Short mmCIF file of C-alpha atoms in Angstrom, two decimals:
data_model
loop_
_atom_site.label_atom_id
_atom_site.label_comp_id
_atom_site.label_asym_id
_atom_site.label_seq_id
_atom_site.Cartn_x
_atom_site.Cartn_y
_atom_site.Cartn_z
CA UNK A 43 -9.37 -1.64 14.24
CA UNK A 44 -9.01 -3.77 11.15
CA UNK A 45 -6.51 -6.62 11.16
CA UNK A 46 -5.40 -8.53 8.05
CA UNK A 47 -3.59 -11.85 8.25
CA UNK A 48 -1.78 -13.19 5.16
CA UNK A 49 -0.48 -16.69 4.46
CA UNK A 50 1.90 -18.12 3.53
CA UNK A 51 4.82 -15.78 4.25
CA UNK A 52 6.91 -17.49 1.56
CA UNK A 53 5.83 -19.53 -1.45
CA UNK A 54 8.07 -21.33 -3.89
CA UNK A 55 6.68 -22.82 -7.11
CA UNK A 56 7.91 -24.16 -10.42
CA UNK A 57 7.28 -22.20 -13.58
CA UNK A 58 3.87 -23.09 -14.98
CA UNK A 59 2.41 -24.07 -11.61
CA UNK A 60 -0.35 -22.18 -9.84
CA UNK A 61 0.16 -20.04 -6.73
CA UNK A 62 -2.45 -19.21 -4.12
CA UNK A 63 -2.13 -16.61 -1.37
CA UNK A 64 -4.80 -16.26 1.30
CA UNK A 65 -5.84 -13.40 3.55
CA UNK A 66 -8.33 -13.06 6.35
CA UNK A 67 -9.72 -9.80 7.71
CA UNK A 68 -11.36 -8.96 10.99
CA UNK A 69 -13.72 -6.03 10.28
CA UNK A 70 -16.94 -7.14 8.63
CA UNK A 71 -17.41 -3.55 7.38
CA UNK A 72 -14.45 -3.91 5.02
CA UNK A 73 -15.66 -3.40 1.48
CA UNK A 74 -12.65 -3.13 -0.80
CA UNK A 75 -9.77 -5.59 -1.14
CA UNK A 76 -6.79 -4.78 -3.39
CA UNK A 77 -3.72 -6.90 -4.08
CA UNK A 78 -0.32 -5.38 -4.68
CA UNK A 79 2.91 -6.71 -6.16
CA UNK A 80 6.15 -5.16 -4.97
CA UNK A 81 9.43 -5.74 -6.73
CA UNK A 82 12.79 -4.93 -5.22
CA UNK A 83 13.42 -1.19 -5.04
CA UNK A 84 9.94 -0.27 -6.23
CA UNK A 85 6.67 0.81 -4.73
CA UNK A 86 3.69 -1.58 -4.56
CA UNK A 87 1.87 -2.03 -7.85
CA UNK A 88 -1.88 -2.63 -7.87
CA UNK A 89 -2.51 -5.88 -9.77
CA UNK A 90 -6.15 -6.65 -9.04
CA UNK A 91 -8.87 -5.63 -6.63
CA UNK A 92 -12.36 -6.72 -5.62
CA UNK A 93 -15.29 -5.01 -3.97
CA UNK A 94 -17.48 -6.56 -1.34
CA UNK A 95 -20.45 -6.96 -3.69
CA UNK A 96 -18.49 -9.29 -5.97
CA UNK A 97 -17.43 -12.87 -5.25
CA UNK A 98 -14.76 -13.34 -7.90
CA UNK A 99 -12.79 -11.30 -10.39
CA UNK A 100 -10.35 -12.42 -13.05
CA UNK A 101 -7.75 -10.65 -15.16
CA UNK A 102 -5.83 -12.95 -17.50
CA UNK A 103 -3.68 -15.21 -15.27
CA UNK A 104 -4.71 -13.51 -12.04
CA UNK A 105 -7.93 -14.00 -10.10
CA UNK A 106 -9.22 -12.97 -6.72
CA UNK A 107 -12.02 -14.60 -4.73
CA UNK A 108 -13.87 -13.17 -1.77
CA UNK A 109 -15.86 -14.99 0.91
CA UNK A 110 -17.57 -12.35 3.03
CA UNK A 111 -19.13 -14.87 5.39
CA UNK A 112 -15.77 -16.34 6.31
CA UNK A 113 -14.05 -12.97 5.95
CA UNK A 114 -11.30 -14.19 3.71
CA UNK A 115 -10.06 -13.49 0.21
CA UNK A 116 -7.47 -15.15 -1.99
CA UNK A 117 -5.18 -14.38 -4.89
CA UNK A 118 -4.75 -17.03 -7.56
CA UNK A 119 -1.98 -16.86 -10.14
CA UNK A 120 -2.04 -19.50 -12.87
CA UNK A 121 0.75 -20.50 -15.27
CA UNK A 122 3.33 -18.72 -13.14
CA UNK A 123 6.38 -17.18 -14.78
CA UNK A 124 9.75 -16.16 -13.29
CA UNK A 125 8.75 -12.51 -13.67
CA UNK A 126 5.91 -13.16 -11.20
CA UNK A 127 8.57 -13.47 -8.49
CA UNK A 128 8.00 -10.60 -6.05
CA UNK A 129 6.40 -9.78 -2.70
CA UNK A 130 2.61 -9.78 -2.78
CA UNK A 131 0.45 -7.86 -0.32
CA UNK A 132 -3.24 -8.07 0.33
CA UNK A 133 -5.11 -5.16 1.88
CA UNK A 134 -8.55 -4.19 3.11
CA UNK A 135 -10.39 -0.99 3.86
CA UNK A 136 -13.71 0.07 5.33
CA UNK A 137 -13.59 3.41 3.55
CA UNK A 138 -16.83 4.54 1.97
CA UNK A 139 -15.50 7.66 0.31
CA UNK A 140 -17.48 9.99 2.49
CA UNK A 141 -14.74 10.32 5.03
CA UNK A 142 -11.89 8.30 3.61
CA UNK A 143 -10.76 5.89 0.96
CA UNK A 144 -7.14 6.03 1.91
CA UNK A 145 -6.70 3.87 4.98
CA UNK A 146 -5.61 0.50 3.69
CA UNK A 147 -4.69 -2.17 6.23
CA UNK A 148 -2.10 -4.50 4.73
CA UNK A 149 -1.23 -8.12 5.29
CA UNK A 150 2.35 -9.02 6.16
CA UNK A 151 3.28 -9.98 2.62
CA UNK A 152 4.14 -13.19 0.75
CA UNK A 153 7.48 -13.67 -0.95
CA UNK A 154 6.72 -15.59 -4.14
CA UNK A 155 9.59 -17.28 -5.96
CA UNK A 156 8.96 -18.88 -9.34
CA UNK A 157 11.75 -21.25 -10.38
CA UNK A 158 12.42 -21.64 -14.11
CA UNK B 37 0.28 9.95 -17.98
CA UNK B 38 3.11 10.44 -15.50
CA UNK B 39 3.05 8.35 -12.37
CA UNK B 40 3.49 9.32 -8.76
CA UNK B 41 6.66 11.26 -8.08
CA UNK B 42 8.39 11.18 -4.71
CA UNK B 43 11.43 13.23 -3.79
CA UNK B 44 14.02 12.69 -2.64
CA UNK B 45 14.42 8.98 -3.34
CA UNK B 46 17.06 8.49 -0.67
CA UNK B 47 17.82 10.45 2.47
CA UNK B 48 20.24 10.03 5.35
CA UNK B 49 19.66 11.96 8.55
CA UNK B 50 20.88 11.81 12.14
CA UNK B 51 18.84 11.43 15.29
CA UNK B 52 17.14 14.61 16.41
CA UNK B 53 16.98 16.16 12.95
CA UNK B 54 13.80 16.74 11.02
CA UNK B 55 12.94 15.77 7.46
CA UNK B 56 10.41 16.73 4.81
CA UNK B 57 9.38 14.37 2.05
CA UNK B 58 7.46 15.38 -1.05
CA UNK B 59 4.87 13.63 -3.20
CA UNK B 60 3.32 14.70 -6.49
CA UNK B 61 0.26 12.58 -7.31
CA UNK B 62 -0.90 11.56 -10.75
CA UNK B 63 -2.26 14.50 -12.69
CA UNK B 64 -5.95 14.95 -11.92
CA UNK B 65 -5.85 12.90 -8.72
CA UNK B 66 -7.05 14.81 -5.69
CA UNK B 67 -6.27 12.53 -2.77
CA UNK B 68 -2.97 11.37 -1.33
CA UNK B 69 -2.18 8.81 1.34
CA UNK B 70 1.11 8.15 3.06
CA UNK B 71 2.42 4.84 4.37
CA UNK B 72 5.51 3.71 6.25
CA UNK B 73 7.08 0.40 5.27
CA UNK B 74 9.53 -1.42 7.57
CA UNK B 75 10.65 -5.06 7.69
CA UNK B 76 9.23 -5.45 11.19
CA UNK B 77 5.90 -3.64 10.98
CA UNK B 78 5.16 -3.97 7.28
CA UNK B 79 3.05 -1.33 5.56
CA UNK B 80 1.35 1.04 7.97
CA UNK B 81 -1.01 3.91 7.18
CA UNK B 82 0.17 7.36 8.21
CA UNK B 83 -2.45 9.81 6.92
CA UNK B 84 -4.71 10.75 4.03
CA UNK B 85 -5.35 14.13 2.45
CA UNK B 86 -8.12 15.28 0.14
CA UNK B 87 -8.52 18.85 -1.06
CA UNK B 88 -5.92 20.10 1.40
CA UNK B 89 -7.74 18.52 4.36
CA UNK B 90 -6.51 15.63 6.45
CA UNK B 91 -9.29 13.05 6.36
CA UNK B 92 -7.74 10.24 8.31
CA UNK B 93 -4.70 9.60 10.49
CA UNK B 94 -2.95 6.42 11.55
CA UNK B 95 -1.47 5.54 14.91
CA UNK B 96 1.75 7.47 14.73
CA UNK B 97 3.12 10.03 17.19
CA UNK B 98 2.64 13.74 16.66
CA UNK B 99 6.20 13.98 15.30
CA UNK B 100 4.70 12.80 12.01
CA UNK B 101 2.72 15.45 10.19
CA UNK B 102 1.68 16.26 6.68
CA UNK B 103 -0.09 18.70 4.47
CA UNK B 104 -1.52 18.99 0.98
CA UNK B 105 -1.36 21.98 -1.30
CA UNK B 106 -3.96 23.35 -3.69
CA UNK B 107 -2.26 21.59 -6.62
CA UNK B 108 -2.69 18.25 -4.76
CA UNK B 109 1.02 17.89 -4.06
CA UNK B 110 1.68 16.67 -0.55
CA UNK B 111 4.49 16.79 1.95
CA UNK B 112 5.09 14.86 5.11
CA UNK B 113 7.36 15.96 7.91
CA UNK B 114 9.02 13.99 10.67
CA UNK B 115 10.53 15.99 13.50
CA UNK B 116 13.05 14.88 16.12
CA UNK B 117 14.03 11.79 14.15
CA UNK B 118 14.58 8.50 15.94
CA UNK B 119 16.47 5.43 14.76
CA UNK B 120 13.15 3.61 14.44
CA UNK B 121 11.96 6.10 11.84
CA UNK B 122 14.27 4.48 9.29
CA UNK B 123 11.88 3.15 6.68
CA UNK B 124 10.57 3.39 3.14
CA UNK B 125 7.94 6.14 3.03
CA UNK B 126 5.38 5.57 0.32
CA UNK B 127 2.88 7.97 -1.14
CA UNK B 128 -0.27 6.74 -2.84
CA UNK B 129 -2.30 8.72 -5.34
CA UNK B 130 -6.08 8.32 -5.36
CA UNK B 131 -8.29 9.75 -8.11
CA UNK B 132 -10.83 11.18 -5.70
CA UNK B 133 -14.23 10.51 -4.28
CA UNK B 134 -15.84 7.52 -5.87
CA UNK B 135 -12.56 5.90 -6.87
CA UNK B 136 -11.03 3.17 -4.74
CA UNK B 137 -7.71 2.40 -6.44
CA UNK B 138 -4.49 3.65 -4.85
CA UNK B 139 -1.39 4.01 -7.00
CA UNK B 140 1.91 4.05 -5.18
CA UNK B 141 5.05 5.97 -5.94
CA UNK B 142 8.56 4.49 -5.69
CA UNK B 143 9.00 5.75 -2.13
CA UNK B 144 11.62 7.67 -0.22
CA UNK B 145 14.17 5.55 1.63
CA UNK B 146 14.97 7.34 4.91
CA UNK B 147 17.93 6.19 6.99
CA UNK B 148 18.39 7.66 10.45
CA UNK B 149 21.86 7.29 11.95
#
């Protein structure tokens, strides 16, 4: 089955710096890659996603890039703020909608700390 | 639009008991997925329901089961609880066929003593 590796497990940056989190996946049939932010005591919040037919997507300070050949995708956060501190998860799925969209395979998570 | 509702938010049970957790998806969403989150194993897929039918199931023992009702609300049940079942159980709401985004609820924190 699908396997997703996420690095680093912890990341500490100063406010205003950029943060990059990287994930690799094993199943070349994976076609959808969401990123989630989870704050203490809350469920994961979808922050950005990318489909396999797109190489890059940006939403304000957040961007995601996808390299299908190398089977890796990355989350980029620019101008980090203390409120960006949280656990970030990448995920992948091979779902096509015909049988399932729901089986996300998650990375292990990255604890991001932004120091003021 | 109201978000995903999960009840109860916290639950304490003892080994051998059974538990039922409930999830109400976002209004209009037809698919629900369940995940287990633990510090050791991370986020793991349990099962997915669409139109009252289980479409996919993760690698969990048969003690874990679920169902979906005609109003899209879903329940999951764990029988004969074990200490290792202590976890945050998360429900995700999916709009339906053609949509990829999954929106998570706050979860139910289950503690097995």
